[in-house]
Structures are given as C-alpha cells and as structure tokens.
Amino acid sequence: MRTIFICYYSVVFTVAVVGNFFALVACYKNYSVSAAVILSYIASLASADLIFALLSIFDLVFFVNGSWVGGEAVCKIQGYLIETSYTASILTLLAISYERKKAVSTQMLVRSHGVKRRHELLKIIWVTAILACGPLFYAYTVKVEGENSLCVNTAWGDIGRQVYYTIQAVALFLLPIFIMVWAHVKIFKALRHHIRTTSKTFALESFGSENRKRAAVDKKKQRKVTKMLFVVTLAFCLCYLPFMCVRTVRYFLIYTSDVFWKFVQLLIFTQTAFNPVIYCFYGHLFKLSLQDVLHCRFDCFATENERRRLRGSSSGTSSSPNPNSNTFSIKHVKRGWSTSSLK
C-alpha cells in the first residue's frame, strides 16, 4: 500500500509541479506579447496549485516516517500556506467564471473594462486568502504522541475548529460553488442562444463560403467552451466536495476513521495536477509555448518588435497587441487558441 501511494504521489507531484511551472512560463511569455487578463487569472491559479504541490512534500515525509519532521514553525507555515493556496485557488476560479459569464453575455461591456481594474481584483483575491487563513498560524501546532510528532490544528479545541471550518466551508466553498454553477448555467444559455441565432441568420441571409466557414469555426469554439466549462466544474466538485464533507463530519466527531480522510486529502492534491491540464494546456497556444521552452527558444528578453516577429512568423500573420484589451491579438487566434473560449 505504501509503495502504491508513493508511486501515485510521485506521478501527481511531477505533473502538478512541471505543469504549473510551464503554465507560469507560458503566461509570462505570452503576456509580454498580449496583456490578456485571462493570463493573469491562469497565472494566479497556477501559483496557488504550485504552492500546494510543493508544500505537500512534508505530508509525504510524514506518511513515510510516521512522524512530523519539520518542527513547530514549519508546521504552522505549511498548514497556513496550504489553506491560503486553496482559498486563492477557489476565489480565482470564481473570478474566472464571473469573467466568462460577462464575456459571453455582454462582450462590449467586458472590453470596456480596463486591464488595471482586473489586476486589482487579483490582488484582492490573494489579500483575502491571506487574511482569511491568518488564524491558522495559531491553530496549527506540533503534538507529540509517544515517539511520534504530529502536525495538527487542535490549538483552538474542538469547538473553535468546528466554528472556523464551518464558516470556511460555507463562505469559501458552498457559496463560490453556487455562484460558479449559476454562472455556468448562464454561459450555457448564452452560448446556445448565440449558436441558434447564428444558424438562423445564415439560413435567412446569403453569405459567401468564407463567411460560412468562419461561422463554422466560431460554433466549434463555442462548443469547446461548453465542454471545458463542464470539465472544470465536474473536476472541481469531484475533488473538493468529498473532502469538505469528510472534514466536516470528522471535525464534528461524527466520523473519526483515517481511511477516507487520507483518501480525500489525496484527492484534493490530485486537483493540483488537473488544473494545468484543464486551464493551461487545454489551449493550443500553451502547447506551442511549452514546445518553445523545451527547445530553449526563450524570447522573454527580446524587444517587443522581435517578439511580434517571432510570434507572427509561425502563424503567417502579424498584428499589434493592444495592452488594454481583454483578448489576444489576431496572431494568437491563428495559432489555434482564441481568448473567446476562456474569457
């Protein structure tokens, strides 16, 4: 059993660390060309997942040795930062859902909003996560049982822990889930309406083959949006809902076994490997950026004109990026990934 766990952990850890690292590199490389807001959200999500994955090394050592080896300070910092990364992650997902909902329903209004205001929202997300998890610095402590040391969050006692995690479950899980489901329903309806409207327009009016081809591509992108939103919602719920349920009944002393508790902990750790696949490498643009990194084609320090030329040469199209725009330039769309599918 231990061998299976270590092998599984190694695979997930590698995918999570490598995937989120390349996601950050891809966001940086492409943000230098086009200041698309979605790249900032993806970078925030990748940062949170990367922190979560790296800090999980202490849990692996504890599983192998049966005793906490980091000491009191590391116990507090690790517990605090893992909770902070989770909070920042779910708030970032909430912001992405909200932005996509606005993008498909009121595109002109979305484009009128400046990039600076969106970046301020990311700062608010991380400040909120840091403050919301601040009390955990006091909660986590090292407890000695026999010859083994445990890193636990029992400093508040049972009642204090029940109150804090009940508030966290409602405010930072159930409420965001409800809002994300509501936003996704609105997105699905808007996309279906857009597809039906486009089909009727083409049926009533005379369009050339080029316009029909463009419409077919647009409909394909819309279906891609719908599919990705479904996968995102399903993956997030499957990973975090069991954890929240088991943690609630465990902290209320209804269920005290460690079997399911360890399983759901492993499940939310697996989520850190899902996110770079779903959010980052789902788009062809990130795949191309990954190829650039693997082939050591770093153009991060090139001038703006050189970056345009490097990007444009592979697509055969050149377009000047708009730093105040929430969309990629034409050359990015030509490379196979449209920001309309991620707004």
Coordinates of C-alpha atoms in Angstrom, one line a residue:
M1 CA 0.0 0.0 0.0
R2 CA 2.8 2.4 0.9
T3 CA 4.6 1.7 -2.5
I4 CA 1.4 2.4 -4.4
F5 CA 0.8 5.6 -2.6
I6 CA 4.4 6.8 -3.1
C7 CA 4.2 5.9 -6.9
Y8 CA 0.9 7.7 -7.2
Y9 CA 2.1 10.7 -5.3
S10 CA 5.3 10.9 -7.4
V11 CA 3.3 10.9 -10.7
V12 CA 0.8 13.6 -9.5
F13 CA 3.5 15.7 -7.9
T14 CA 5.6 15.6 -11.1
V15 CA 2.6 16.6 -13.3
A16 CA 1.5 19.3 -10.9
V17 CA 4.9 20.9 -10.4
V18 CA 6.0 20.7 -14.1
G19 CA 2.6 21.5 -15.4
N20 CA 2.1 24.6 -13.3
F21 CA 5.6 25.8 -13.8
F22 CA 5.3 25.7 -17.5
A23 CA 1.9 27.3 -17.2
L24 CA 3.6 30.2 -15.4
V25 CA 6.3 30.4 -18.0
A26 CA 3.7 30.3 -20.8
C27 CA 1.7 33.0 -19.2
Y28 CA 4.8 35.2 -18.8
K29 CA 5.9 34.7 -22.3
N30 CA 2.5 35.4 -23.9
Y31 CA 1.7 38.2 -21.5
S32 CA 4.7 40.1 -22.8
V33 CA 3.1 40.0 -26.2
S34 CA -0.5 40.5 -25.3
A35 CA -1.7 41.7 -21.9
A36 CA -4.7 39.5 -21.8
V37 CA -6.4 39.4 -18.4
I38 CA -7.1 35.7 -18.6
L39 CA -3.4 35.0 -18.5
S40 CA -3.2 36.8 -15.1
Y41 CA -6.0 34.6 -13.8
I42 CA -4.3 31.4 -15.0
A43 CA -1.0 32.5 -13.5
S44 CA -2.8 33.1 -10.2
L45 CA -4.3 29.6 -10.3
A46 CA -1.1 28.0 -11.3
S47 CA 0.8 29.8 -8.5
A48 CA -1.7 28.5 -5.9
D49 CA -1.5 25.0 -7.2
L50 CA 2.3 25.1 -7.4
I51 CA 2.5 26.2 -3.7
F52 CA 0.0 23.5 -2.7
A53 CA 2.0 20.8 -4.6
L54 CA 5.4 21.8 -3.2
L55 CA 4.2 22.0 0.4
S56 CA 2.7 18.6 0.1
I57 CA 6.3 17.1 0.3
F58 CA 6.1 17.5 4.1
D59 CA 3.0 15.3 4.1
L60 CA 4.7 12.7 2.1
V61 CA 7.6 12.6 4.5
F62 CA 5.2 12.3 7.4
F63 CA 3.4 9.4 5.6
V64 CA 6.7 7.6 5.1
N65 CA 8.3 8.2 8.5
G66 CA 5.1 8.3 10.6
S67 CA 6.3 11.4 12.4
W68 CA 6.4 15.2 11.6
V69 CA 10.0 16.3 10.9
G70 CA 9.6 20.0 10.2
G71 CA 9.2 21.4 13.7
E72 CA 6.7 23.8 15.1
A73 CA 7.5 26.7 12.7
V74 CA 7.3 24.7 9.6
C75 CA 4.1 23.1 10.8
K76 CA 2.4 26.5 11.1
I77 CA 3.8 27.8 7.9
Q78 CA 2.9 24.7 5.9
G79 CA -0.6 24.4 7.2
Y80 CA -1.3 28.2 6.7
L81 CA 0.1 28.3 3.2
I82 CA -1.8 25.2 2.0
E83 CA -5.1 26.7 3.2
T84 CA -4.1 30.0 1.7
S85 CA -3.4 28.4 -1.7
Y86 CA -6.7 26.6 -1.6
T87 CA -8.6 29.8 -0.8
A88 CA -6.8 31.7 -3.5
S89 CA -7.5 28.9 -5.9
I90 CA -11.2 28.8 -5.4
L91 CA -11.5 32.6 -5.4
T92 CA -9.6 32.6 -8.7
L93 CA -11.9 30.0 -10.2
L94 CA -14.9 32.2 -9.1
A95 CA -13.4 35.2 -10.7
I96 CA -12.8 33.3 -14.0
S97 CA -16.4 32.0 -14.0
Y98 CA -17.6 35.5 -13.5
E99 CA -15.4 37.0 -16.2
R100 CA -16.5 34.3 -18.7
K101 CA -20.2 34.9 -17.8
K102 CA -19.7 38.6 -18.6
A103 CA -17.7 37.8 -21.7
V104 CA -20.3 35.7 -23.4
S105 CA -23.3 37.8 -22.4
T106 CA -22.1 41.4 -22.6
Q107 CA -18.9 41.4 -24.6
M108 CA -18.9 45.1 -25.4
L109 CA -19.2 45.9 -21.6
V110 CA -16.3 43.5 -20.8
R111 CA -14.0 45.0 -23.4
S112 CA -14.7 48.5 -22.0
H113 CA -13.3 47.5 -18.6
G114 CA -9.7 48.2 -18.2
V115 CA -7.0 45.6 -17.5
K116 CA -5.8 47.5 -14.4
R117 CA -9.2 47.0 -12.7
R118 CA -9.0 43.3 -13.3
H119 CA -5.5 43.1 -11.9
E120 CA -6.7 44.8 -8.8
L121 CA -9.2 42.0 -8.4
L122 CA -6.4 39.5 -8.3
K123 CA -4.7 41.5 -5.5
I124 CA -7.9 41.5 -3.6
I125 CA -8.2 37.7 -4.1
W126 CA -4.8 37.0 -2.6
V127 CA -5.2 39.5 0.2
T128 CA -8.5 37.9 1.1
A129 CA -6.9 34.5 1.1
I130 CA -4.0 35.6 3.3
L131 CA -6.3 37.3 5.8
A132 CA -9.0 34.6 5.9
C133 CA -6.3 31.9 6.7
G134 CA -4.4 34.1 9.1
P135 CA -5.9 32.5 12.3
L136 CA -4.4 29.1 11.2
F137 CA -1.0 30.4 12.3
Y138 CA -2.2 29.9 15.8
A139 CA -4.3 26.8 15.1
Y140 CA -1.5 24.5 13.8
T141 CA 0.8 23.1 16.3
V142 CA 3.1 20.0 16.8
K143 CA 1.6 17.4 19.1
V144 CA 3.7 14.6 20.5
E145 CA 2.2 11.1 20.8
G146 CA 4.6 8.6 22.1
E147 CA 7.7 8.6 19.9
N148 CA 6.0 10.4 17.0
S149 CA 5.2 14.0 16.4
L150 CA 2.1 15.2 14.6
C151 CA 1.3 18.5 12.9
V152 CA -2.4 19.1 13.8
N153 CA -4.8 22.1 14.0
T154 CA -6.1 21.4 17.5
A155 CA -4.9 24.6 19.3
W156 CA -8.4 26.0 19.2
G157 CA -10.1 22.9 20.6
D158 CA -13.0 21.1 19.0
I159 CA -15.5 24.0 19.3
G160 CA -13.1 26.6 17.8
R161 CA -12.2 24.3 15.0
Q162 CA -15.8 23.5 14.2
V163 CA -16.8 27.1 14.1
Y164 CA -13.8 28.2 11.9
Y165 CA -14.2 25.4 9.3
T166 CA -17.9 25.7 9.2
I167 CA -17.6 29.3 8.3
Q168 CA -14.9 28.5 5.8
A169 CA -17.0 25.7 4.2
V170 CA -20.0 28.0 3.7
A171 CA -18.2 31.2 2.7
L172 CA -15.3 29.8 0.8
F173 CA -16.7 26.6 -0.8
L174 CA -20.5 26.3 -0.9
L175 CA -21.2 30.0 -1.8
P176 CA -18.5 30.0 -4.6
I177 CA -19.7 26.7 -5.9
F178 CA -23.3 28.1 -6.1
I179 CA -22.1 31.2 -7.9
M180 CA -20.0 29.2 -10.3
V181 CA -22.9 26.9 -11.1
W182 CA -25.1 29.9 -11.7
A183 CA -22.5 31.5 -13.9
H184 CA -22.0 28.3 -15.9
V185 CA -25.8 27.9 -16.4
K186 CA -25.9 31.5 -17.7
I187 CA -22.9 30.8 -20.0
F188 CA -24.5 27.6 -21.4
K189 CA -27.8 29.5 -22.2
A190 CA -25.9 32.4 -23.8
L191 CA -23.9 30.0 -26.0
R192 CA -26.9 28.1 -27.1
H193 CA -28.7 31.3 -27.9
H194 CA -25.7 32.6 -29.9
I195 CA -25.5 29.3 -31.9
R196 CA -29.2 29.3 -32.7
T197 CA -29.1 33.0 -33.6
T198 CA -26.1 32.5 -35.9
S199 CA -27.7 29.5 -37.6
K200 CA -31.0 31.3 -38.3
T201 CA -29.1 34.3 -39.6
F202 CA -27.2 32.2 -42.1
A203 CA -30.3 30.4 -43.2
L204 CA -32.2 33.7 -43.9
E205 CA -29.4 35.7 -45.5
S206 CA -27.0 35.0 -48.3
F207 CA -23.4 34.5 -47.2
G208 CA -20.3 33.5 -49.1
S209 CA -18.4 30.4 -48.4
E210 CA -15.8 32.3 -46.4
N211 CA -18.4 33.6 -44.0
R212 CA -19.9 30.2 -43.6
K213 CA -16.5 28.8 -42.9
R214 CA -15.9 31.5 -40.3
A215 CA -19.3 30.7 -38.7
A216 CA -18.5 27.0 -38.5
V217 CA -15.2 27.8 -36.8
D218 CA -17.0 30.1 -34.3
K219 CA -19.5 27.4 -33.5
K220 CA -16.7 24.9 -32.9
K221 CA -15.1 27.3 -30.5
Q222 CA -18.4 27.8 -28.6
R223 CA -18.8 24.0 -28.3
K224 CA -15.2 23.9 -26.9
V225 CA -16.1 26.5 -24.3
T226 CA -19.1 24.5 -23.2
K227 CA -17.1 21.3 -23.0
M228 CA -14.3 22.9 -21.0
L229 CA -16.7 24.5 -18.5
F230 CA -18.4 21.2 -17.9
V231 CA -15.0 19.5 -17.3
V232 CA -13.8 22.3 -15.0
T233 CA -17.0 22.2 -12.9
L234 CA -17.0 18.4 -12.7
A235 CA -13.3 18.1 -11.8
F236 CA -13.5 20.7 -9.1
C237 CA -16.6 19.2 -7.5
L238 CA -15.3 15.7 -7.6
C239 CA -12.1 16.6 -5.9
Y240 CA -13.2 19.1 -3.3
L241 CA -16.8 18.1 -2.4
P242 CA -15.8 14.8 -0.8
F243 CA -13.0 16.5 1.2
M244 CA -15.3 19.1 2.6
C245 CA -17.9 16.5 3.6
V246 CA -15.4 14.2 5.3
R247 CA -13.6 17.1 7.0
T248 CA -16.9 18.4 8.4
V249 CA -18.1 15.1 9.9
R250 CA -14.6 14.4 11.1
Y251 CA -14.2 17.7 13.0
F252 CA -17.7 17.3 14.4
L253 CA -16.6 13.9 15.8
I254 CA -19.2 12.1 13.7
Y255 CA -16.6 10.1 11.8
T256 CA -13.1 9.5 13.2
S257 CA -11.5 6.9 10.9
D258 CA -8.4 7.9 8.9
V259 CA -9.1 5.8 5.8
F260 CA -11.4 8.1 3.9
W261 CA -9.7 11.1 5.4
K262 CA -6.4 10.2 3.8
F263 CA -8.2 9.4 0.5
V264 CA -9.9 12.8 0.2
Q265 CA -6.7 14.5 1.1
L266 CA -5.0 12.7 -1.8
L267 CA -8.0 13.7 -4.0
I268 CA -7.6 17.4 -3.5
F269 CA -3.8 17.0 -4.0
T270 CA -4.7 15.4 -7.4
Q271 CA -6.6 18.6 -8.2
T272 CA -3.3 20.5 -8.5
A273 CA -2.4 18.2 -11.4
F274 CA -5.8 18.6 -13.1
N275 CA -5.7 22.4 -13.2
P276 CA -2.7 22.9 -15.5
V277 CA -4.2 20.3 -17.9
I278 CA -7.7 21.9 -17.9
Y279 CA -6.9 25.6 -17.7
C280 CA -3.5 25.9 -19.2
F281 CA -2.6 23.2 -21.7
Y282 CA -6.2 23.0 -23.0
G283 CA -5.3 25.7 -25.4
H284 CA -3.0 25.2 -28.4
L285 CA -1.2 28.4 -27.6
F286 CA 0.2 27.0 -24.3
K287 CA 1.3 23.8 -26.1
L288 CA 3.3 25.9 -28.5
S289 CA 4.8 27.9 -25.6
L290 CA 5.7 24.6 -23.9
Q291 CA 7.5 23.5 -27.1
D292 CA 9.4 26.8 -27.2
V293 CA 10.6 26.2 -23.6
L294 CA 11.6 22.6 -24.2
H295 CA 13.6 23.7 -27.2
C296 CA 15.2 26.5 -25.3
R297 CA 13.6 29.1 -27.5
F298 CA 13.4 31.8 -24.8
D299 CA 12.4 35.1 -26.3
C300 CA 11.4 36.7 -23.0
F301 CA 14.2 39.2 -23.1
A302 CA 13.7 40.1 -26.7
T303 CA 12.3 43.5 -27.7
E304 CA 8.6 43.9 -28.4
N305 CA 9.2 44.1 -32.2
E306 CA 11.3 40.9 -32.0
R307 CA 8.6 39.1 -30.1
R308 CA 6.0 40.1 -32.6
R309 CA 8.2 38.9 -35.4
L310 CA 8.8 35.6 -33.7
R311 CA 5.2 35.0 -33.0
G312 CA 4.0 36.2 -36.3
S313 CA 6.5 34.2 -38.3
S314 CA 4.9 30.9 -37.1
S315 CA 1.4 32.0 -37.9
G316 CA 2.0 33.9 -41.0
T317 CA 0.0 36.8 -39.6
S318 CA 1.1 40.0 -37.9
S319 CA -0.9 42.1 -35.6
S320 CA -0.1 44.7 -32.9
P321 CA -1.2 43.8 -29.5
N322 CA -3.5 46.1 -27.6
P323 CA -2.3 46.4 -23.9
N324 CA -5.8 47.5 -22.8
S325 CA -7.6 44.7 -24.5
N326 CA -9.0 41.6 -22.8
T327 CA -8.4 39.5 -25.9
F328 CA -5.5 38.1 -27.7
S329 CA -4.3 39.6 -31.0
I330 CA -5.1 38.0 -34.3
K331 CA -1.8 36.2 -34.5
H332 CA -2.7 34.3 -31.3
V333 CA -6.0 33.2 -32.7
K334 CA -4.2 32.0 -35.8
R335 CA -2.0 29.8 -33.6
G336 CA -5.1 27.8 -32.7
W337 CA -6.4 29.3 -29.4
S338 CA -8.9 32.0 -29.1
T339 CA -9.4 34.0 -25.9
S340 CA -13.1 34.0 -26.6
S341 CA -13.0 30.4 -25.3
L342 CA -11.5 31.4 -22.0
K343 CA -13.0 34.8 -21.1

